[in-house]
Tab-separated table of C-alpha atoms and ligand atoms in Angstrom:
chain	number	residue	atom	x	y	z
A	1	UNK	CA	-2.401	-11.929	-10.521
A	2	UNK	CA	-5.080	-13.718	-8.526
A	3	UNK	CA	-5.045	-12.728	-4.894
A	4	UNK	CA	-4.839	-15.092	-1.946
A	5	UNK	CA	-8.150	-15.051	-0.058
A	6	UNK	CA	-7.708	-14.209	3.626
A	7	UNK	CA	-9.812	-16.750	5.499
A	8	UNK	CA	-11.276	-14.770	8.385
A	9	UNK	CA	-13.461	-17.653	9.478
A	10	UNK	CA	-10.409	-19.883	10.044
A	11	UNK	CA	-8.450	-17.217	11.950
A	12	UNK	CA	-11.543	-16.379	14.007
A	13	UNK	CA	-11.973	-20.055	14.907
A	14	UNK	CA	-8.404	-20.100	16.213
A	15	UNK	CA	-8.948	-16.936	18.279
A	16	UNK	CA	-12.159	-18.404	19.699
A	17	UNK	CA	-10.390	-21.639	20.632
A	18	UNK	CA	-7.652	-19.628	22.365
A	19	UNK	CA	-10.328	-17.693	24.263
A	20	UNK	CA	-12.050	-20.938	25.307
A	21	UNK	CA	-8.676	-22.177	26.637
A	22	UNK	CA	-8.236	-18.888	28.477
A	23	UNK	CA	-11.669	-19.264	30.078
A	24	UNK	CA	-10.770	-22.812	31.214
A	25	UNK	CA	-7.492	-21.501	32.687
A	26	UNK	CA	-9.351	-18.739	34.505
A	27	UNK	CA	-11.684	-21.315	36.081
A	28	UNK	CA	-8.750	-23.605	36.940
A	29	UNK	CA	-7.064	-20.658	38.695
A	30	UNK	CA	-10.126	-20.280	40.930
A	31	UNK	CA	-11.771	-17.497	38.934
A	32	UNK	CA	-15.331	-17.351	37.650
A	33	UNK	CA	-16.522	-17.648	34.042
A	34	UNK	CA	-16.615	-14.310	32.193
A	35	UNK	CA	-20.133	-13.015	31.602
A	36	UNK	CA	-21.123	-11.032	28.513
A	37	UNK	CA	-24.225	-8.833	28.693
A	38	UNK	CA	-25.337	-7.991	25.171
A	39	UNK	CA	-28.087	-5.359	25.193
A	40	UNK	CA	-30.509	-5.215	22.281
A	41	UNK	CA	-33.157	-2.511	22.116
A	42	UNK	CA	-35.970	-3.133	19.640
A	43	UNK	CA	-36.123	-5.551	16.723
A	44	UNK	CA	-33.762	-4.383	13.978
A	45	UNK	CA	-33.400	-7.582	11.871
A	46	UNK	CA	-29.640	-7.184	11.181
A	47	UNK	CA	-28.982	-6.434	14.875
A	48	UNK	CA	-30.971	-9.524	15.889
A	49	UNK	CA	-28.716	-11.687	13.669
A	50	UNK	CA	-25.528	-10.075	15.072
A	51	UNK	CA	-26.733	-10.535	18.651
A	52	UNK	CA	-27.706	-14.168	18.061
A	53	UNK	CA	-24.231	-14.904	16.672
A	54	UNK	CA	-22.499	-13.099	19.545
A	55	UNK	CA	-24.533	-14.987	22.162
A	56	UNK	CA	-23.844	-18.344	20.539
A	57	UNK	CA	-20.104	-17.633	20.333
A	58	UNK	CA	-20.116	-16.529	23.975
A	59	UNK	CA	-21.579	-19.797	25.301
A	60	UNK	CA	-19.403	-21.894	22.971
A	61	UNK	CA	-16.338	-20.246	24.537
A	62	UNK	CA	-17.568	-21.203	28.021
A	63	UNK	CA	-18.746	-17.726	28.988
A	64	UNK	CA	-22.051	-16.818	30.611
A	65	UNK	CA	-24.613	-15.350	28.207
A	66	UNK	CA	-26.254	-12.528	30.185
A	67	UNK	CA	-28.246	-11.076	27.274
A	68	UNK	CA	-30.829	-8.331	27.900
A	69	UNK	CA	-33.589	-7.266	25.515
A	70	UNK	CA	-35.566	-4.047	25.861
A	71	UNK	CA	-38.646	-3.061	23.828
A	72	UNK	CA	-38.223	-0.572	20.951
A	73	UNK	CA	-40.263	2.093	22.782
A	74	UNK	CA	-38.262	1.934	26.029
A	75	UNK	CA	-37.492	5.368	27.488
A	76	UNK	CA	-33.983	6.706	28.107
A	77	UNK	CA	-34.225	6.438	31.908
A	78	UNK	CA	-35.233	2.760	31.813
A	79	UNK	CA	-32.466	1.867	29.354
A	80	UNK	CA	-29.976	3.837	31.468
A	81	UNK	CA	-31.114	2.020	34.626
A	82	UNK	CA	-30.460	-1.346	32.946
A	83	UNK	CA	-26.927	-0.301	31.944
A	84	UNK	CA	-26.303	0.924	35.519
A	85	UNK	CA	-27.535	-2.386	36.908
A	86	UNK	CA	-25.216	-4.360	34.593
A	87	UNK	CA	-22.360	-2.003	35.449
A	88	UNK	CA	-22.762	-2.826	39.152
A	89	UNK	CA	-23.242	-6.593	38.704
A	90	UNK	CA	-20.008	-8.526	39.448
A	91	UNK	CA	-21.207	-11.438	37.245
A	92	UNK	CA	-21.085	-9.109	34.224
A	93	UNK	CA	-17.556	-8.838	32.804
A	94	UNK	CA	-18.504	-7.049	29.605
A	95	UNK	CA	-21.404	-4.940	28.338
A	96	UNK	CA	-22.166	-4.550	24.641
A	97	UNK	CA	-24.895	-2.112	23.636
A	98	UNK	CA	-25.932	-3.143	20.120
A	99	UNK	CA	-25.976	-0.132	17.796
A	100	UNK	CA	-27.905	1.501	16.278
A	101	UNK	CA	-30.404	2.064	19.067
A	102	UNK	CA	-33.897	3.390	18.187
A	103	UNK	CA	-33.805	7.042	17.098
A	104	UNK	CA	-35.485	8.520	20.201
A	105	UNK	CA	-32.661	7.265	22.447
A	106	UNK	CA	-29.343	9.008	23.122
A	107	UNK	CA	-26.934	6.123	22.509
A	108	UNK	CA	-23.863	8.188	23.457
A	109	UNK	CA	-25.352	8.863	26.880
A	110	UNK	CA	-26.077	5.134	27.303
A	111	UNK	CA	-22.541	4.187	26.190
A	112	UNK	CA	-21.077	6.686	28.659
A	113	UNK	CA	-22.659	4.722	31.538
A	114	UNK	CA	-20.649	1.588	30.681
A	115	UNK	CA	-17.619	1.352	33.008
A	116	UNK	CA	-14.383	1.516	30.979
A	117	UNK	CA	-13.319	-1.900	32.275
A	118	UNK	CA	-16.546	-3.494	30.994
A	119	UNK	CA	-16.540	-1.646	27.650
A	120	UNK	CA	-15.822	-4.712	25.482
A	121	UNK	CA	-16.708	-2.773	22.307
A	122	UNK	CA	-13.968	-0.222	23.122
A	123	UNK	CA	-16.311	2.700	22.520
A	124	UNK	CA	-16.191	4.778	25.699
A	125	UNK	CA	-14.415	8.113	25.587
A	126	UNK	CA	-11.784	6.815	28.032
A	127	UNK	CA	-10.966	3.719	25.972
A	128	UNK	CA	-10.864	5.787	22.770
A	129	UNK	CA	-8.507	8.207	24.535
A	130	UNK	CA	-6.245	5.408	25.769
A	131	UNK	CA	-6.025	4.073	22.204
A	132	UNK	CA	-5.269	7.555	20.848
A	133	UNK	CA	-2.412	7.805	23.364
A	134	UNK	CA	-1.178	4.299	22.543
A	135	UNK	CA	-1.947	3.079	26.058
A	136	UNK	CA	-3.471	-0.193	27.197
A	137	UNK	CA	-7.276	-0.386	27.215
A	138	UNK	CA	-10.121	-2.295	25.612
A	139	UNK	CA	-9.924	-1.731	21.854
A	140	UNK	CA	-12.763	-1.766	19.280
A	141	UNK	CA	-13.388	-5.290	17.989
A	142	UNK	CA	-13.520	-4.817	14.213
A	143	UNK	CA	-10.223	-2.891	13.841
A	144	UNK	CA	-8.508	-5.257	16.324
A	145	UNK	CA	-9.764	-8.148	14.219
A	146	UNK	CA	-8.258	-6.574	11.096
A	147	UNK	CA	-4.863	-6.294	12.817
A	148	UNK	CA	-5.123	-9.943	13.920
A	149	UNK	CA	-5.849	-10.982	10.316
A	150	UNK	CA	-2.885	-8.981	9.005
A	151	UNK	CA	-0.598	-10.487	11.655
A	152	UNK	CA	-1.810	-13.999	10.924
A	153	UNK	CA	-0.781	-13.517	7.298
A	154	UNK	CA	2.532	-11.873	8.220
A	155	UNK	CA	1.639	-8.686	6.361
A	156	UNK	CA	4.444	-6.194	7.117
A	157	UNK	CA	3.088	-3.033	8.744
A	158	UNK	CA	6.162	-1.192	9.991
A	159	UNK	CA	6.975	1.465	7.408
A	160	UNK	CA	4.163	0.301	5.105
A	161	UNK	CA	1.820	2.759	3.403
A	162	UNK	CA	-1.611	2.092	4.910
A	163	UNK	CA	-4.779	3.780	3.660
A	164	UNK	CA	-8.035	3.592	5.629
A	165	UNK	CA	-11.229	4.549	3.803
A	166	UNK	CA	-13.700	5.794	6.423
A	167	UNK	CA	-13.268	7.799	9.638
A	168	UNK	CA	-16.075	6.490	11.862
A	169	UNK	CA	-15.588	6.233	15.617
A	170	UNK	CA	-16.443	2.519	15.386
A	171	UNK	CA	-14.081	1.479	12.592
A	172	UNK	CA	-12.082	4.048	10.601
A	173	UNK	CA	-10.499	6.142	13.356
A	174	UNK	CA	-9.470	3.280	15.660
A	175	UNK	CA	-8.270	1.335	12.607
A	176	UNK	CA	-5.964	4.191	11.643
A	177	UNK	CA	-4.674	4.450	15.215
A	178	UNK	CA	-3.945	0.730	15.443
A	179	UNK	CA	-2.043	0.838	12.142
A	180	UNK	CA	-0.116	3.881	13.368
A	181	UNK	CA	0.712	2.035	16.592
A	182	UNK	CA	2.225	-0.662	14.370
A	183	UNK	CA	4.376	1.979	12.662
A	184	UNK	CA	2.547	2.136	9.330
A	185	UNK	CA	2.414	5.460	7.488
A	186	UNK	CA	-1.323	6.052	7.652
A	187	UNK	CA	-3.642	8.077	5.436
A	188	UNK	CA	-7.355	8.393	6.252
A	189	UNK	CA	-9.863	8.967	3.433
A	190	UNK	CA	-13.484	10.085	3.805
A	191	UNK	CA	-16.368	11.454	1.790
A	192	UNK	CA	-14.555	14.736	1.010
A	193	UNK	CA	-11.316	13.103	-0.147
A	194	UNK	CA	-10.306	14.330	-3.605
A	195	UNK	CA	-9.419	11.530	-6.044
A	196	UNK	CA	-10.025	8.581	-3.727
A	197	UNK	CA	-8.620	6.070	-6.223
A	198	UNK	CA	-5.294	7.922	-6.479
A	199	UNK	CA	-4.861	8.017	-2.688
A	200	UNK	CA	-5.842	4.340	-2.331
A	201	UNK	CA	-3.334	3.342	-5.013
A	202	UNK	CA	-0.539	4.414	-2.638
A	203	UNK	CA	-1.506	1.706	-0.176
A	204	UNK	CA	0.456	-1.430	0.594
A	205	UNK	CA	-2.392	-2.136	3.019
A	206	UNK	CA	-5.843	-0.813	2.101
A	207	UNK	CA	-8.651	-1.052	4.665
A	208	UNK	CA	-12.072	-0.078	3.336
A	209	UNK	CA	-14.878	0.826	5.755
A	210	UNK	CA	-17.065	3.307	3.877
A	211	UNK	CA	-20.380	1.471	3.817
A	212	UNK	CA	-20.749	1.872	0.044
A	213	UNK	CA	-21.108	-1.341	-1.959
A	214	UNK	CA	-18.377	-1.831	-4.559
A	215	UNK	CA	-16.760	1.576	-3.882
A	216	UNK	CA	-13.254	0.248	-4.468
A	217	UNK	CA	-12.411	-1.215	-7.864
A	218	UNK	CA	-9.111	-2.361	-9.381
A	219	UNK	CA	-8.206	1.198	-10.440
A	220	UNK	CA	-7.852	2.058	-6.716
A	221	UNK	CA	-5.491	-0.791	-5.843
A	222	UNK	CA	-1.718	-0.987	-6.140
A	223	UNK	CA	-0.530	-4.291	-7.636
A	224	UNK	CA	0.499	-6.605	-4.799
A	225	UNK	CA	-1.437	-4.734	-2.095
A	226	UNK	CA	-3.320	-6.342	0.784
A	227	UNK	CA	-6.987	-5.317	0.711
A	228	UNK	CA	-9.238	-5.607	3.754
A	229	UNK	CA	-12.949	-5.128	3.115
A	230	UNK	CA	-14.879	-4.177	6.249
A	231	UNK	CA	-18.144	-3.300	4.467
A	232	UNK	CA	-21.210	-5.495	4.801
A	233	UNK	CA	-24.242	-5.101	2.537
A	234	UNK	CA	-27.140	-7.503	2.313
A	235	UNK	CA	-28.273	-7.757	-1.343
A	236	UNK	CA	-30.537	-10.081	-3.289
A	237	UNK	CA	-27.584	-12.321	-4.090
A	238	UNK	CA	-26.240	-12.440	-0.526
A	239	UNK	CA	-23.650	-10.400	1.370
A	240	UNK	CA	-21.263	-7.990	-0.362
A	241	UNK	CA	-18.577	-5.595	0.763
A	242	UNK	CA	-17.244	-2.166	-0.166
A	243	UNK	CA	-14.753	-3.739	-2.592
A	244	UNK	CA	-15.382	-5.251	-6.020
A	245	UNK	CA	-13.734	-8.467	-4.856
A	246	UNK	CA	-13.508	-10.382	-8.140
A	247	UNK	CA	-11.953	-7.501	-10.087
A	248	UNK	CA	-9.634	-6.375	-7.276
A	249	UNK	CA	-8.413	-9.949	-6.739
A	250	UNK	CA	-6.764	-9.688	-10.162
A	251	UNK	CA	-4.550	-6.854	-8.862
A	252	UNK	CA	-4.084	-7.400	-5.119
A	253	UNK	CA	-1.846	-9.993	-3.464
A	254	UNK	CA	-4.292	-10.719	-0.643
A	255	UNK	CA	-7.934	-9.849	-0.090
A	256	UNK	CA	-10.652	-10.570	2.476
A	257	UNK	CA	-13.879	-12.049	1.101
A	258	UNK	CA	-17.348	-10.925	2.191
A	259	UNK	CA	-18.713	-12.936	3.898
A	260	UNK	CA	-15.972	-14.867	5.695
A	261	UNK	CA	-13.385	-12.101	6.078
A	262	UNK	CA	-13.571	-9.384	8.718
A	263	UNK	CA	-17.070	-10.258	10.011
A	264	UNK	CA	-16.132	-13.430	11.942
A	265	UNK	CA	-13.119	-11.637	13.444
A	266	UNK	CA	-15.330	-8.971	15.024
A	267	UNK	CA	-17.116	-11.562	17.152
A	268	UNK	CA	-13.867	-13.386	17.990
A	269	UNK	CA	-12.280	-10.144	19.240
A	270	UNK	CA	-15.395	-9.387	21.301
A	271	UNK	CA	-14.837	-12.683	23.114
A	272	UNK	CA	-11.141	-11.888	23.536
A	273	UNK	CA	-12.018	-8.472	25.019
A	274	UNK	CA	-14.548	-10.073	27.390
A	275	UNK	CA	-11.913	-12.516	28.630
A	276	UNK	CA	-9.418	-9.673	29.085
A	277	UNK	CA	-12.011	-7.666	31.016
A	278	UNK	CA	-12.841	-10.639	33.264
A	279	UNK	CA	-9.162	-11.330	34.013
A	280	UNK	CA	-8.563	-7.731	34.986
A	281	UNK	CA	-11.692	-7.606	37.162
A	282	UNK	CA	-10.634	-10.827	38.877
A	283	UNK	CA	-7.144	-9.508	39.540
A	284	UNK	CA	-5.365	-11.656	36.977
A	285	UNK	CA	-3.088	-9.927	34.494
A	286	UNK	CA	-3.431	-10.600	30.732
A	287	UNK	CA	-2.166	-14.016	29.769
A	288	UNK	CA	-2.165	-15.261	33.394
B	1	NAP	P1	-20.145	4.934	8.862
B	1	NAP	O1	-20.237	5.347	10.286
B	1	NAP	O2	-21.284	5.201	7.946
B	1	NAP	O3	-18.833	5.632	8.244
B	1	NAP	C1	-18.551	5.563	6.904
B	1	NAP	C2	-17.300	6.355	6.608
B	1	NAP	O4	-17.023	6.237	5.207
B	1	NAP	C3	-17.435	7.839	6.916
B	1	NAP	O5	-16.273	8.300	7.551
B	1	NAP	C4	-17.595	8.479	5.536
B	1	NAP	O6	-17.004	9.761	5.414
B	1	NAP	C5	-16.821	7.523	4.662
B	1	NAP	N1	-17.301	7.567	3.277
B	1	NAP	C6	-18.587	7.584	2.845
B	1	NAP	N2	-18.633	7.690	1.502
B	1	NAP	C7	-17.358	7.755	1.082
B	1	NAP	C8	-16.744	7.895	-0.192
B	1	NAP	N3	-17.478	7.990	-1.313
B	1	NAP	N4	-15.407	7.945	-0.251
B	1	NAP	C9	-14.662	7.858	0.855
B	1	NAP	N5	-15.174	7.717	2.101
B	1	NAP	C10	-16.504	7.683	2.202
B	1	NAP	O7	-19.847	3.374	8.733
B	1	NAP	P2	-19.041	2.365	9.705
B	1	NAP	O8	-19.810	2.106	10.942
B	1	NAP	O9	-17.618	2.794	9.818
B	1	NAP	O10	-19.113	1.043	8.812
B	1	NAP	C11	-18.573	0.992	7.507
B	1	NAP	C12	-18.974	-0.325	6.855
B	1	NAP	O11	-18.442	-1.394	7.622
B	1	NAP	C13	-20.488	-0.572	6.794
B	1	NAP	O12	-20.777	-1.294	5.605
B	1	NAP	C14	-20.743	-1.459	7.996
B	1	NAP	O13	-21.875	-2.300	7.825
B	1	NAP	C15	-19.481	-2.272	8.006
B	1	NAP	N6	-19.109	-2.827	9.317
B	1	NAP	C16	-18.723	-4.133	9.330
B	1	NAP	C17	-18.299	-4.712	10.506
B	1	NAP	C18	-17.850	-6.113	10.474
B	1	NAP	O14	-17.836	-6.785	11.512
B	1	NAP	N7	-17.422	-6.627	9.310
B	1	NAP	C19	-18.311	-3.969	11.698
B	1	NAP	C20	-18.680	-2.619	11.656
B	1	NAP	C21	-19.075	-2.056	10.446
B	1	NAP	P3	-17.539	11.069	6.224
B	1	NAP	O15	-16.982	10.900	7.613
B	1	NAP	O16	-16.929	12.195	5.487
B	1	NAP	O17	-19.032	11.015	6.166
């Protein structure tokens, strides 16, 4: 079997177009353009690329790019004061602190200063708690993007066996909660899981976010499964994921490529969250 490639770039384009329409509707209803404040501290090369892409997508969707850059040696109090200033600024609909921050900074303390309604990365304790309780809030972009990809391809989730490899706060845990919300039977694997391949082989839907290149091979995939590769690794021959795509494509029914799978969805869902945040701040309900 040769798997169908899930085209994340195409689905992301559609989401971004929908967001651009939503921004136009917000303006037509007398609202103001959503503003996204990305905050980059230092000069991590990968973070600079991510931030550049996020800023470009933001302006293309008709939103205000309110980017802030702080030097790598900034102290905690100065970084905190910037977050507080953005938190109080009505032009700022969403705040995204690019992680990782330099080692001397306490990123959790900085994240905790972001108001829940402006937390477009879905990382504050309150938004994580709302997700855990299945209540409405801003949800983390990468796992939301995975759900959007699965929905776009009509992958059945209710009653399906879903396995998530990875339990990070950013990806694995919220991913598992979103799949549970959609009534999948969810198993979470991590570095202490015994016989990873055997657990993964149970999955109708396998989401891999371990950060280990090529961790998942065909022996870990049930024939006909849908495989979502969240991993991103920059190698000499370009970008790769956590899945051995070519070999797994012979077993799976559907698979996301790297690049062009989950990555573009993360940025699209960031825009969607920023629009949602702006609507709520401006007193318009979702979809209004
Ligand atoms: P992370 O914080 O390092 O978490 C990795 C998780 O994988 C941990 O829970 C770890 O288990 C688990 N793990 C490590 N080795 C394992 C093994 N041998 N078997 C099973 N589980 C194992 O990473 P992350 O932030 O979740 O990111 C994961 C990957 O996704 C990275 O490659 C990252 O670059 C990528 N990513 C991509 C996007 C995107 O937009 N496409 C967005 C975010 C992240 P323990 O908890 O036991 O240590």
